[in-house]
Coordinates of C-alpha atoms in Angstrom, one line a residue:
X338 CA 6.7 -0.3 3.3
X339 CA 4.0 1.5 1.7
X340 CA 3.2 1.8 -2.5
X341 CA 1.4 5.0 -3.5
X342 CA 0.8 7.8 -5.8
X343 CA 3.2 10.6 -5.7
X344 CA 1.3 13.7 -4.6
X345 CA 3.2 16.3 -2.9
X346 CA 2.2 15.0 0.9
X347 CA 3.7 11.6 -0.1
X348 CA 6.6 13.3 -1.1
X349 CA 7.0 14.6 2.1
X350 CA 6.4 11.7 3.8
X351 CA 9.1 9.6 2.1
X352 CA 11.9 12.1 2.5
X353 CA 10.7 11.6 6.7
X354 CA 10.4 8.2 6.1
X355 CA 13.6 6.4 8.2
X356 CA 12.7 9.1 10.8
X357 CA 9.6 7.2 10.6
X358 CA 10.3 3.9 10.2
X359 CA 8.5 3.6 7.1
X360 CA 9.7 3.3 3.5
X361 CA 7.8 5.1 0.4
X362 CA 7.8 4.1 -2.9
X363 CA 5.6 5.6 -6.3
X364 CA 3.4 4.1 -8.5
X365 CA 4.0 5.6 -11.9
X366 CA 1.3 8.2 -13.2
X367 CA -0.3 5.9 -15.7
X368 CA -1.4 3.4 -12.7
X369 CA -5.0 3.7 -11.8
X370 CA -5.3 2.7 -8.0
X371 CA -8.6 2.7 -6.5
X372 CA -8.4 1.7 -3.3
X373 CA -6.3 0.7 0.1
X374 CA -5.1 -2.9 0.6
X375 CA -3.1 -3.3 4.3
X376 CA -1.5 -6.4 5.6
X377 CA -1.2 -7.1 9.3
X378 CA -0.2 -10.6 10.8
X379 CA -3.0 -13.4 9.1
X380 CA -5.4 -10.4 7.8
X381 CA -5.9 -8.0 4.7
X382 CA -8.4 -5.0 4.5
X383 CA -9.4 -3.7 1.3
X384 CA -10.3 -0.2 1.7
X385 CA -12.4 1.6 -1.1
X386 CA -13.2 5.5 0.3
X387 CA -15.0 6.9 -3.0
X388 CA -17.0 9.8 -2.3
X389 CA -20.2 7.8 -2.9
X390 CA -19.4 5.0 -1.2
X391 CA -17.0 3.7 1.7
X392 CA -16.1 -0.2 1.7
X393 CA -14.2 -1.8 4.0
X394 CA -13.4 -5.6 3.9
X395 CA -11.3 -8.0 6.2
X396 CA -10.4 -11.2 5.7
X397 CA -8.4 -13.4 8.4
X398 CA -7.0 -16.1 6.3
X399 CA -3.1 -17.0 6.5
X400 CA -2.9 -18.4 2.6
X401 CA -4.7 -15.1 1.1
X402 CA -2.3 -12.6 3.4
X403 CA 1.1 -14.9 2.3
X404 CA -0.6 -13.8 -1.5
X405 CA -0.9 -10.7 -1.2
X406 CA 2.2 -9.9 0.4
X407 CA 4.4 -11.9 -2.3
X408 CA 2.2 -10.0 -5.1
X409 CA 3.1 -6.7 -2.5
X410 CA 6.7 -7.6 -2.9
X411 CA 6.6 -8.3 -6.8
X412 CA 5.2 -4.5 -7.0
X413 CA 7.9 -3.2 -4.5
X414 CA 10.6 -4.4 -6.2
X415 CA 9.3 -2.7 -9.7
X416 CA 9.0 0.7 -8.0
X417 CA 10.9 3.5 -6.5

């Protein structure tokens, strides 16, 4: 499942998407994201890749994943 802006390449992407195995959804024009969040097992990365600056931050901690996905789900369930 991936949240992101719709820009013609994501559009693309989600009509391949279930030849994929992977679900798209937009956020609406108005929302401002600035960066990356992926979840994977006990982990989240935060990814920031401004053209100034590249940040990159794991954390490996089960309670802060379980967070993130439900706030992850929340948002998925508000989009299409």
């Amino acid at each position: 499942k991936i949240l992101t802006q719709k820009i013609p390449e994501t559009i693309k992407h989600k009509k391949e998407g279930k030849k994929a195995l992977r679900e798209l959804r937009f956020f609406n024009k108005d929302d401002t994201i600035g960066s990356s969040i992926f979840v994977f097992d006990d982990k989240t990365a935060f990814l920031s890749l401004s053209e100034n600056e590249q940040i990159a931050i794991l954390i490996k901690d089960k309670e802060i994943t379980k967070s993130v996905k439900n706030m992850f789900e929340i948002a998925w369930k508000t989009k299409k």
